[in-house]
Short mmCIF file of C-alpha atoms in Angstrom, two decimals:
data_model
loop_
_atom_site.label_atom_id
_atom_site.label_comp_id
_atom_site.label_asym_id
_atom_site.label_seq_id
_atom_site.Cartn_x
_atom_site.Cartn_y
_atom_site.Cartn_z
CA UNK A 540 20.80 31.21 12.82
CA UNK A 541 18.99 34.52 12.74
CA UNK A 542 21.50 35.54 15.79
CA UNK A 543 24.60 34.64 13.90
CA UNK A 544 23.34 36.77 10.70
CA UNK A 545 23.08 39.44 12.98
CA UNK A 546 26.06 39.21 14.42
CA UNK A 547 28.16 39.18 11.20
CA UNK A 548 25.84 42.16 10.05
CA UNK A 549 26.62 44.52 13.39
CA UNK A 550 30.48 43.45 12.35
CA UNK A 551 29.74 44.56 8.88
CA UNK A 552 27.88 48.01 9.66
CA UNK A 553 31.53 48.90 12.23
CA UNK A 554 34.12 48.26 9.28
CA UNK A 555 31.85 50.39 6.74
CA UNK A 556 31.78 52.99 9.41
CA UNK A 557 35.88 52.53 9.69
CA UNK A 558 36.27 52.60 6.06
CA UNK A 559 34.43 55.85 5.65
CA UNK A 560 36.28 57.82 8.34
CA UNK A 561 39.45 57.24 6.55
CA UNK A 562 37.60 57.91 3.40
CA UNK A 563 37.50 61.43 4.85
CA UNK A 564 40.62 61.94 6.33
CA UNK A 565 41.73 60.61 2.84
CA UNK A 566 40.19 63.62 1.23
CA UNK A 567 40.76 66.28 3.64
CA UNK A 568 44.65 65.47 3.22
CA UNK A 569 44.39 65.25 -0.49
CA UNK A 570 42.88 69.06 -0.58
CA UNK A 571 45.72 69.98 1.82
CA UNK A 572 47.86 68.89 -0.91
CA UNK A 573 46.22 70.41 -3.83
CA UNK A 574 46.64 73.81 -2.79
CA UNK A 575 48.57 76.09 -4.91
CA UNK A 576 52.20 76.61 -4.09
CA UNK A 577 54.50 79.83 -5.71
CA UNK A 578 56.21 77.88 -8.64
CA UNK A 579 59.89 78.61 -8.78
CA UNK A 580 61.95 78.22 -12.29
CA UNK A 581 63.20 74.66 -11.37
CA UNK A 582 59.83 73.58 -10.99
CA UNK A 583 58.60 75.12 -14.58
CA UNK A 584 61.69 73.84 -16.05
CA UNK A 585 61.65 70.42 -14.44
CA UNK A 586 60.56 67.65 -16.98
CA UNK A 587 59.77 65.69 -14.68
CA UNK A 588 55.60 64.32 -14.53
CA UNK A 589 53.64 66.29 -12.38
CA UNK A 590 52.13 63.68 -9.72
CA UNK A 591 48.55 62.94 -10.61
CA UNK A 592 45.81 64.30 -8.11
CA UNK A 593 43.14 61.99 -7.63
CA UNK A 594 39.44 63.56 -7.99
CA UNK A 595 37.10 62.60 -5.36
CA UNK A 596 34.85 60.44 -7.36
CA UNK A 597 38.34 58.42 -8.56
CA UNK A 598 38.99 58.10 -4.52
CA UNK A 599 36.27 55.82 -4.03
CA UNK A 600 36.83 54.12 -7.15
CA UNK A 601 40.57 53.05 -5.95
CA UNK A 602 40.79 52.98 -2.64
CA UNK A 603 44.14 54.47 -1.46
CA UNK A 604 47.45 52.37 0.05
CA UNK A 605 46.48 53.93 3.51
CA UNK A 606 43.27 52.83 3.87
CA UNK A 607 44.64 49.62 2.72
CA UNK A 608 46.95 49.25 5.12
CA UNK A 609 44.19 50.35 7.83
CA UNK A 610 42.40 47.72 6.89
CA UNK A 611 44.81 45.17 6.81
CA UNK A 612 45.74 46.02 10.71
CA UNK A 613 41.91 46.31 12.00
CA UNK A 614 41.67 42.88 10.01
CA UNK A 615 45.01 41.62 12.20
CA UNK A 616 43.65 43.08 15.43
CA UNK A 617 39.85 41.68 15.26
CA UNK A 618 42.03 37.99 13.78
CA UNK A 619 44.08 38.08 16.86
CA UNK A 620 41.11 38.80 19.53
CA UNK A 621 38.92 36.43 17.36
CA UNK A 622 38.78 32.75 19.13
CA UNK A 623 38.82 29.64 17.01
CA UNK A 624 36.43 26.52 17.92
CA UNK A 625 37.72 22.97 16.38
CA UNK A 626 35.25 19.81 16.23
CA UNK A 627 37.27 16.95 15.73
CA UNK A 628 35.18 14.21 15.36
CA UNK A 629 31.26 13.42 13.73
CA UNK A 630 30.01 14.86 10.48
CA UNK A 631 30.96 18.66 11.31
CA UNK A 632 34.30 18.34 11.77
CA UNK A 633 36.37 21.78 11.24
CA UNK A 634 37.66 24.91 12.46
CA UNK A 635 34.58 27.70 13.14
CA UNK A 636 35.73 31.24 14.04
CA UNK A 637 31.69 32.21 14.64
CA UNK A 638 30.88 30.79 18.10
CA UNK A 639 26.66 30.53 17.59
CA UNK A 640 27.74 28.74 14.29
CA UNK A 641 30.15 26.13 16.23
CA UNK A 642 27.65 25.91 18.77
CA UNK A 643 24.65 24.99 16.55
CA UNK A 644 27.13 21.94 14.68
CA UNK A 645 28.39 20.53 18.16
CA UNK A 646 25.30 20.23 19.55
CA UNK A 647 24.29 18.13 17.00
CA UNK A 648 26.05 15.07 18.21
CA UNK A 649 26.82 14.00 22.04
CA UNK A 650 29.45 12.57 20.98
CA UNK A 651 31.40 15.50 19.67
CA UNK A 652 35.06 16.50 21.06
CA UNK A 653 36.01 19.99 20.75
CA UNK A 654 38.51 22.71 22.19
CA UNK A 655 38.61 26.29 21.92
CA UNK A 656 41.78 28.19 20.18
CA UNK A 657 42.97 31.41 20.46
CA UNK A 658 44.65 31.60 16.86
CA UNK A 659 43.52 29.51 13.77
CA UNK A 660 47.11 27.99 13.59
CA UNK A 661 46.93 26.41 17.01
CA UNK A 662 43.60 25.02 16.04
CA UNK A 663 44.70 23.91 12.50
CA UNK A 664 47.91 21.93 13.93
CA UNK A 665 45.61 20.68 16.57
CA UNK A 666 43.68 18.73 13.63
CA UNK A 667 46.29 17.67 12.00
CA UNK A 668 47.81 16.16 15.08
CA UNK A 669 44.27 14.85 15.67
CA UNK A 670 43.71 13.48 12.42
CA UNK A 671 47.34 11.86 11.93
CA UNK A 672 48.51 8.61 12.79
CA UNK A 673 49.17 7.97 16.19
CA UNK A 674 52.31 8.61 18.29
CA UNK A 675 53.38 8.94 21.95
CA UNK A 676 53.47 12.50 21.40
CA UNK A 677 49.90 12.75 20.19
CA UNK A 678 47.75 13.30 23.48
CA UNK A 679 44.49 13.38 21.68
CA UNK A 680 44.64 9.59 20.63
CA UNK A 681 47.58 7.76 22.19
CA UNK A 682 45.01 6.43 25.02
CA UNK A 683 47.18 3.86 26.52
CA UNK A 684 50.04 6.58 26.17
CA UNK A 685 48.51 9.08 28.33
CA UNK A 686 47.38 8.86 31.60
CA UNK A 687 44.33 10.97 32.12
CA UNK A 688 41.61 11.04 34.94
CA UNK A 689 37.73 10.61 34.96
CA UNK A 690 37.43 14.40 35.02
CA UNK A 691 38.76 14.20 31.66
CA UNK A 692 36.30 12.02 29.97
CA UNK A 693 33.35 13.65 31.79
CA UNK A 694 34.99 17.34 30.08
CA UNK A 695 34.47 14.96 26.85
CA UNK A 696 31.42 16.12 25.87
CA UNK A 697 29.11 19.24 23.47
CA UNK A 698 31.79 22.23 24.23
CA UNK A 699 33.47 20.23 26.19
CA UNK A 700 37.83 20.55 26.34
CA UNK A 701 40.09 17.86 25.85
CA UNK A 702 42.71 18.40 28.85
CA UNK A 703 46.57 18.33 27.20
CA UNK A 704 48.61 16.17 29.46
CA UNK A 705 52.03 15.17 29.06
CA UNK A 706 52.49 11.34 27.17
CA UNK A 707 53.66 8.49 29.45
CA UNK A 708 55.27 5.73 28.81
CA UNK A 709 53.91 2.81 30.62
CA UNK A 710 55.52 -0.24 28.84
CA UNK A 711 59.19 -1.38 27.71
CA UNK A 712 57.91 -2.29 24.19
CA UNK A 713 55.62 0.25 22.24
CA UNK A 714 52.19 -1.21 21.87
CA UNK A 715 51.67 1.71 18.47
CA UNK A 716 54.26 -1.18 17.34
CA UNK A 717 52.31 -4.21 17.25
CA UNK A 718 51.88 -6.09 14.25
CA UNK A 719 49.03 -8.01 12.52
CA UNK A 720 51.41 -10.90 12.44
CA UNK A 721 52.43 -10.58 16.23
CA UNK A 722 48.66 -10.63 17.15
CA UNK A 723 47.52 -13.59 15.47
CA UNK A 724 51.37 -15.43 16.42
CA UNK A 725 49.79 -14.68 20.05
CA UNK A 726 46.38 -15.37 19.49
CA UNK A 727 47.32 -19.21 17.63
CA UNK A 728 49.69 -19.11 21.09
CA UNK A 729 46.48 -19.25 23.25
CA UNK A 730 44.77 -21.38 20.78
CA UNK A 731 46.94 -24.61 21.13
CA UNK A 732 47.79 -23.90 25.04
CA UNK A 733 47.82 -27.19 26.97
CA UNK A 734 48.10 -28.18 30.24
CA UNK A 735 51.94 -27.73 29.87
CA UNK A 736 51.66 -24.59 28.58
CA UNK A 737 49.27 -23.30 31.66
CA UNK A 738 51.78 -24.58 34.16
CA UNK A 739 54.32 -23.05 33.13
CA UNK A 740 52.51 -19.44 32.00
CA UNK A 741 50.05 -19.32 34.79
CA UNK A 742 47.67 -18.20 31.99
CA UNK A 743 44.59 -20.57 30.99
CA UNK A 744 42.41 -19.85 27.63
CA UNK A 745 39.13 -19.21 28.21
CA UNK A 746 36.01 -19.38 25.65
CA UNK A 747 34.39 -16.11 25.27
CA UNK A 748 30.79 -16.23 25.48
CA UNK A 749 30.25 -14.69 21.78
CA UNK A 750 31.48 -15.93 18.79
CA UNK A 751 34.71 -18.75 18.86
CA UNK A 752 37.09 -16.32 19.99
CA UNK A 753 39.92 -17.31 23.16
CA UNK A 754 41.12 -15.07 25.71
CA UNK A 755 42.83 -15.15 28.68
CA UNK A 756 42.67 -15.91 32.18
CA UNK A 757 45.65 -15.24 34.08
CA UNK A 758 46.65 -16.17 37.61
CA UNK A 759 49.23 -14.97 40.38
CA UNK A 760 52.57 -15.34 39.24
CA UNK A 761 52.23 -14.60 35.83
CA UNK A 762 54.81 -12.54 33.53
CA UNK A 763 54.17 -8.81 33.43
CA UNK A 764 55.17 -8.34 30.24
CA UNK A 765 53.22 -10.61 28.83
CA UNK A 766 50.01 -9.90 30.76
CA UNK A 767 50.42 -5.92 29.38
CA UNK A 768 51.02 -7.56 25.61
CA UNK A 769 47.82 -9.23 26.47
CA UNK A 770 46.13 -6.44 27.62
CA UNK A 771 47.52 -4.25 24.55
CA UNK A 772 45.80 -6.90 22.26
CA UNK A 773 42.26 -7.20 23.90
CA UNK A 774 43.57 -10.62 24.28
CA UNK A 775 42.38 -10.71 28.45
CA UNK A 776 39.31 -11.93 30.07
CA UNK A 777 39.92 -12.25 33.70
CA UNK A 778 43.40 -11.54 36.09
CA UNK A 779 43.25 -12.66 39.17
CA UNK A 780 46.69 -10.67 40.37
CA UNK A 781 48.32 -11.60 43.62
CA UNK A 782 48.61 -9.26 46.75
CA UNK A 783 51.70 -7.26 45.52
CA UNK A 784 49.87 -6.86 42.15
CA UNK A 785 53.16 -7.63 40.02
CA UNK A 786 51.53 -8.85 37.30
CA UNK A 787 49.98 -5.41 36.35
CA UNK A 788 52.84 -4.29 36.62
CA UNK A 789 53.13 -2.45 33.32
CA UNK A 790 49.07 -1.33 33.36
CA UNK A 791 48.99 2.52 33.45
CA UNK A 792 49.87 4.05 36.86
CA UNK A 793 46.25 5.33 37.45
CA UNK A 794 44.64 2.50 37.05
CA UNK A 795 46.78 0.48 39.58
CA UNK A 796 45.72 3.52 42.10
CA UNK A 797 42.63 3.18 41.30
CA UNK A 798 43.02 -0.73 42.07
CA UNK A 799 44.91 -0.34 45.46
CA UNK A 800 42.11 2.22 46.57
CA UNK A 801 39.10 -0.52 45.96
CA UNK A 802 41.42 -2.65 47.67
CA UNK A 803 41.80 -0.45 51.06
CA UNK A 804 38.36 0.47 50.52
CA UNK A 805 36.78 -2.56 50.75
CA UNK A 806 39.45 -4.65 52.43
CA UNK A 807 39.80 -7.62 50.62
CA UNK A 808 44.31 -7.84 50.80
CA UNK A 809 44.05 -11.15 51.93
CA UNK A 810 40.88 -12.61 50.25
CA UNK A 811 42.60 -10.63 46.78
CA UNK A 812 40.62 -9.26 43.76
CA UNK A 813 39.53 -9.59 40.14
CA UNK A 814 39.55 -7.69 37.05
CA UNK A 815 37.25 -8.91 34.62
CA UNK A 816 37.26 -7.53 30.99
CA UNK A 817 35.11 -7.52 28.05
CA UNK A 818 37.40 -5.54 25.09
CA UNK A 819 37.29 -5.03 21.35
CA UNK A 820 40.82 -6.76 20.20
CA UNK A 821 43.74 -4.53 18.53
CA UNK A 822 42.74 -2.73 14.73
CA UNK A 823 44.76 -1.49 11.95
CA UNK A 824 43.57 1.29 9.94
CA UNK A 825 46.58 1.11 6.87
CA UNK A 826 49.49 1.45 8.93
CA UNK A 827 48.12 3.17 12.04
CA UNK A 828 47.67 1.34 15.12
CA UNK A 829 44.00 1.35 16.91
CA UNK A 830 44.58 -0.05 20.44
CA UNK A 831 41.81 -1.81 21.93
CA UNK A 832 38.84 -0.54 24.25
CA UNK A 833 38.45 -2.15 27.32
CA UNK A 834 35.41 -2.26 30.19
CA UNK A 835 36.85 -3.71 33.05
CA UNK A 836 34.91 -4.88 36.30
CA UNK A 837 36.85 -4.74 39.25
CA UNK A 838 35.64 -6.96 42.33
CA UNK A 839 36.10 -9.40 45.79
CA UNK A 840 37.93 -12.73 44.47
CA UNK A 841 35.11 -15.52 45.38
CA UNK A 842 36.27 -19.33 45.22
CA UNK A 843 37.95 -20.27 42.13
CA UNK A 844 36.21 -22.70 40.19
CA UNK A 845 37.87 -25.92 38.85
CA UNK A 846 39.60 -25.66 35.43
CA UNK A 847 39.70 -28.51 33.33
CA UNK A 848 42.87 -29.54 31.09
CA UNK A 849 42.32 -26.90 27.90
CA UNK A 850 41.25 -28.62 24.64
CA UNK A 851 44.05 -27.07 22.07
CA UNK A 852 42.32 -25.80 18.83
CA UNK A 853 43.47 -24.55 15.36
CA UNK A 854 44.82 -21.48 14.28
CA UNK A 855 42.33 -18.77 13.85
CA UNK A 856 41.57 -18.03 10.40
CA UNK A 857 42.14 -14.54 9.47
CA UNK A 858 38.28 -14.02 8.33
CA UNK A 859 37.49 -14.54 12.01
CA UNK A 860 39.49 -12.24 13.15
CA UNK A 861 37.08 -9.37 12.26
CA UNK A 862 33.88 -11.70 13.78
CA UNK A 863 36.02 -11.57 17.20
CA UNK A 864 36.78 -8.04 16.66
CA UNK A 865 32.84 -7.12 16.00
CA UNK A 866 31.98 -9.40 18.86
CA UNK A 867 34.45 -8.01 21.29
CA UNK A 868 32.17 -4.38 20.28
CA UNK A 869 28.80 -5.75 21.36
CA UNK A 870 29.73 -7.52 24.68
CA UNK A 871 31.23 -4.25 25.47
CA UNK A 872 28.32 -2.19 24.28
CA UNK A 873 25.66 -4.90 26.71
CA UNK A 874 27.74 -4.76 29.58
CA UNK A 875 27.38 -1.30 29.37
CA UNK A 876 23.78 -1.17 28.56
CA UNK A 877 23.46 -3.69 31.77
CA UNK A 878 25.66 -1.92 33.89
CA UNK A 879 23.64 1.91 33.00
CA UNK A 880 20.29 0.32 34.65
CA UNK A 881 22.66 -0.72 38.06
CA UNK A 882 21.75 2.10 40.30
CA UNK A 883 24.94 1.49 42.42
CA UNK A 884 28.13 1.39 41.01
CA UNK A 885 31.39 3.92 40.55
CA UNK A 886 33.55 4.84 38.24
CA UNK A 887 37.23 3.93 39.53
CA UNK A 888 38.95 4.99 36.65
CA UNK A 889 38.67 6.42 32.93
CA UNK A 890 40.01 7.23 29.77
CA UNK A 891 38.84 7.10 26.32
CA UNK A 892 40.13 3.78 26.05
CA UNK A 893 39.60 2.25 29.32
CA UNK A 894 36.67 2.32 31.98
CA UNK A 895 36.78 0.13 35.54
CA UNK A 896 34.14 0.37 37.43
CA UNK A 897 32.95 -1.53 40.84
CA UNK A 898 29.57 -2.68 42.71
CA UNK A 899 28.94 0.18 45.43
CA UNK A 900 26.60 0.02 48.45
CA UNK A 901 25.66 3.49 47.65
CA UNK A 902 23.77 4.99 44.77
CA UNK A 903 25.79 6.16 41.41
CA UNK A 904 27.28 9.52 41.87
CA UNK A 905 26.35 12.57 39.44
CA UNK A 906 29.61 12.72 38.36
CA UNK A 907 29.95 9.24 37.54
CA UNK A 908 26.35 8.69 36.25
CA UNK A 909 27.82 11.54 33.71
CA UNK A 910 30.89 9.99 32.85
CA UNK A 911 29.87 7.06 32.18
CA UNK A 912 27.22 8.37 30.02
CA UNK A 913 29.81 10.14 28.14
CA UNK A 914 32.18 7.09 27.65
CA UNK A 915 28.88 4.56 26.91
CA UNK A 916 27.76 7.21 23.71
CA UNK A 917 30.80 6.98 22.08
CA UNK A 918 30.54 3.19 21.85
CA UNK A 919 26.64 3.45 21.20
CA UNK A 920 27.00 5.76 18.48
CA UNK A 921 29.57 3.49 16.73
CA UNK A 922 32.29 6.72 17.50
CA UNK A 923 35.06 4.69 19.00
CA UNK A 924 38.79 4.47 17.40
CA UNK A 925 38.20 1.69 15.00
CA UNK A 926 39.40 1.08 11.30
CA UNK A 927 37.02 1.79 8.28
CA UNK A 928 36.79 -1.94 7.96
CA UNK A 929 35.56 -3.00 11.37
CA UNK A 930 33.08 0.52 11.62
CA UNK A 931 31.27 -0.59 8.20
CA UNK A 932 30.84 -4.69 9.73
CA UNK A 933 29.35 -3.05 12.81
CA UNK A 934 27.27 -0.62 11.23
CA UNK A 935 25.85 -4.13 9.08
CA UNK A 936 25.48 -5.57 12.07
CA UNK A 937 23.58 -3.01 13.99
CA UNK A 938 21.40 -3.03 10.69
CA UNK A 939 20.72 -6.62 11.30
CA UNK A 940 20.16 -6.54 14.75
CA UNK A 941 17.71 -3.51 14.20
CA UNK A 942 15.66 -5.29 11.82
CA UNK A 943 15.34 -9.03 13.58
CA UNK A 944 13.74 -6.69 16.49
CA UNK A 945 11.36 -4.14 14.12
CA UNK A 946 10.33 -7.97 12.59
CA UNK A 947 9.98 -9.37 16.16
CA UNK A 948 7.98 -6.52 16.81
CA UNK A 949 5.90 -7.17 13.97
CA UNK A 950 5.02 -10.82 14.48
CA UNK A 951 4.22 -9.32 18.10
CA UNK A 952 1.88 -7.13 16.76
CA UNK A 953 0.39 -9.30 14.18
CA UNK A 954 0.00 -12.08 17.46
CA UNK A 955 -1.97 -9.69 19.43
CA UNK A 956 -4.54 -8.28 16.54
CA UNK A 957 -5.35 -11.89 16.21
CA UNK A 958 -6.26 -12.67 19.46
CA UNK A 959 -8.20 -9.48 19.75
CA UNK A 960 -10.10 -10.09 16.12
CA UNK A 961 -10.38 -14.23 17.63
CA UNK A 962 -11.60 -12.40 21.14
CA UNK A 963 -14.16 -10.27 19.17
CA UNK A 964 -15.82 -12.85 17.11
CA UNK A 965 -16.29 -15.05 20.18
CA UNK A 966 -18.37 -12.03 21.98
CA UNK A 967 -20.15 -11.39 18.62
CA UNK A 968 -21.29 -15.12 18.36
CA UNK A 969 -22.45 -15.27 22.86
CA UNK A 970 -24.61 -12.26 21.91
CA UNK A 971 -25.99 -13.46 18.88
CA UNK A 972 -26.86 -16.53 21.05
#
């Protein structure tokens, strides 16, 4: 802080400095001006109002229109050099024009996104876009939209710069169009599937292992579309695609790179693959859409185990809907926790919304030990595009969870100062013996 002060103080010291120069060019023109001139008979019989000369004490009182106006254009010149640093996210959002300051709030968080600006407009309709609802022309949130690499989430970081890339449209219908009614109409869909309903789909519910929630495990042969409506939903457990990979089809273009390349790396055409999810389902904040995070574990297909005739259930009542949603949160936020302790995996492909990764022979790269830092803190620190709603239930819940293990850690405690005070009086009574 004492650096910034500093700072603005040198700035402060070079105007003053400014200001008085012209100060004195001020008054040397004034005295130029006051000099006596011959009068001629128009100018004794003019009735006009002799101009006013301003006395050098009355100078400094009113400063004059031309230092002003010199003001006013060393003002505009230091505005335009002048960079502007936006933090969009965590308690300090805003635009900072003092670098040290900006500094000192983004490092407060490792979770912040930020981006330099070179003019205060740019960084104020940079916000805004930020802050609005989402559309396919909004790169900073569209994440489905916009097809970015891991370089881009690893930039995602204290100072870090979010990289503008050009929107892409990577499905017929618009998932930013989905509907609360559409979800749960697809949801009660894989509810009552039957053994009809698999046949025909080549998609079989599947329990998820938290909560009562249903998802979806879909087989070679199955629609496109409606494996990427899945997939738009958080609706998908595991795919187990074919060799052509038709059914992600519609998945961004990246990511099915990223899936032919483990495929030729490792190669597994013939024996085929798996992608196996764990996602937060689709969120509404008001009107805006909140597409769903997915961590997605891409590996060799082993034998298929046997799948019994589904057992159709009831609709999902609407207060579970937020359980599954808070669920879906913590199996990602495990995983993640399980997968950070694996010394040997990589990162096949990343956005802000969407992380695959793979078992490697090798040991983690620095570059993707880094980015999946980066994407695991903005689930850990509760940071991830989710409504109001669904943030305070998982903030309760992380409450809860906090205080079963401080109280586990208790009784713990308590166990262990019992056996030492038990282990104590036992020695105390052999030596009184």
């Amino acid at each position: 802080m004492e650096d910034i002060e500093a700072q603005i103080l040198e700035k402060e010291l070079k105007l003053a400095r400014l200001e008085k120069e012209i100060l004195e060019k001020e008054i040397k023109l004034l005295k130029l001006k006051t000099k006596t001139k011959p009068a001629t008979v128009e100018e004794e019989t003019s009735t006009k109002p002799q101009e006013k000369v301003l006395t050098t004490e009355e100078l400094f009182k009113k400063p004059p229109q031309m230092q002003l106006k010199m003001k006013e254009i060393i003002q505009e010149q230091e505005e335009k050099k002048r960079e502007f640093y936006a933090i969009f996210n965590t308690e300090n959002r805003g635009i900072y024009s003092n670098q040290d300051e900006f500094k000192i709030k983004a490092a407060k968080s490792p979770a912040t996104i930020s981006k330099t600006y070179s003019s205060k407009e740019e960084a104020e309709k940079a916000m805004k876009e930020y802050l609005g609802p989402k559309t396919p022309k909004n790169h900073f949130r569209s994440a489905l939209m916009v097809e970015h690499t891991s370089e881009t989430i690893s930039s995602m970081k204290v100072l870090g710069k979010i990289k503008e890339q050009k929107p892409i449209i990577i499905m017929r219908r618009d998932p930013l169009k989905i509907t609360y009614d559409q979800f749960v109409l697809t949801t009660n869909e894989l509810r009552s599937a039957n053994a009809e309903y698999v046949e025909k789909n080549f998609i079989f519910p599947t329990f998820i292992s938290m909560g009562d929630g249903v998802r979806a495990t879909i087989f070679e042969g199955a629609n496109p579309v409606k494996v990427y409506d899945l997939f738009c939903k958080g609706l998908i457990d595991c795919i187990y695609p074919g060799t052509n990979l038709e059914e992600i089809k519609y998945f961004p273009d990246n990511l099915k790179r990223a899936v032919n390349k483990f495929i030729t790396n490792v190669k597994c055409k013939e024996a085929g693959i798996y992608l196996k999810f764990w996602s937060t389902i689709i969120d509404w904040n008001n009107d805006e859409v909140l597409l769903p995070y997915h961590l997605i574990k891409i590996g060799v297909k082993a034998e298929l185990r046997n799948f019994t005739e589904p057992s159709p259930l009831n609709p999902i009542d609407p207060e579970e809907i937020m359980i599954e949603r808070v669920n879906g949160y913590f199996c990602i936020r495990n995983q993640l926790r399980f997968i950070i302790t694996k010394g040997s995996i990589r990162i096949n492909y990343c956005t802000p919304n969407v992380l695959v990764y793979s078992l490697f022979n090798n040991k983690i790269s620095k570059r993707d030990t880094k980015t999946l830092k980066n994407w695991s803190s903005l689930i850990e620190t509760n940071n991830a595009w989710l409504s109001n709603k669904t943030r305070e239930y998982i903030a309760e819940a992380i409450k809860e969870e906090k205080d079963k293990e401080e109280e586990k850690a208790a009784k713990a405690k308590e166990r262990i100062a019992a056996k030492q005070k038990k282990k104590g009086e036992t020695t105390s009574t052999s030596s009184d013996q």
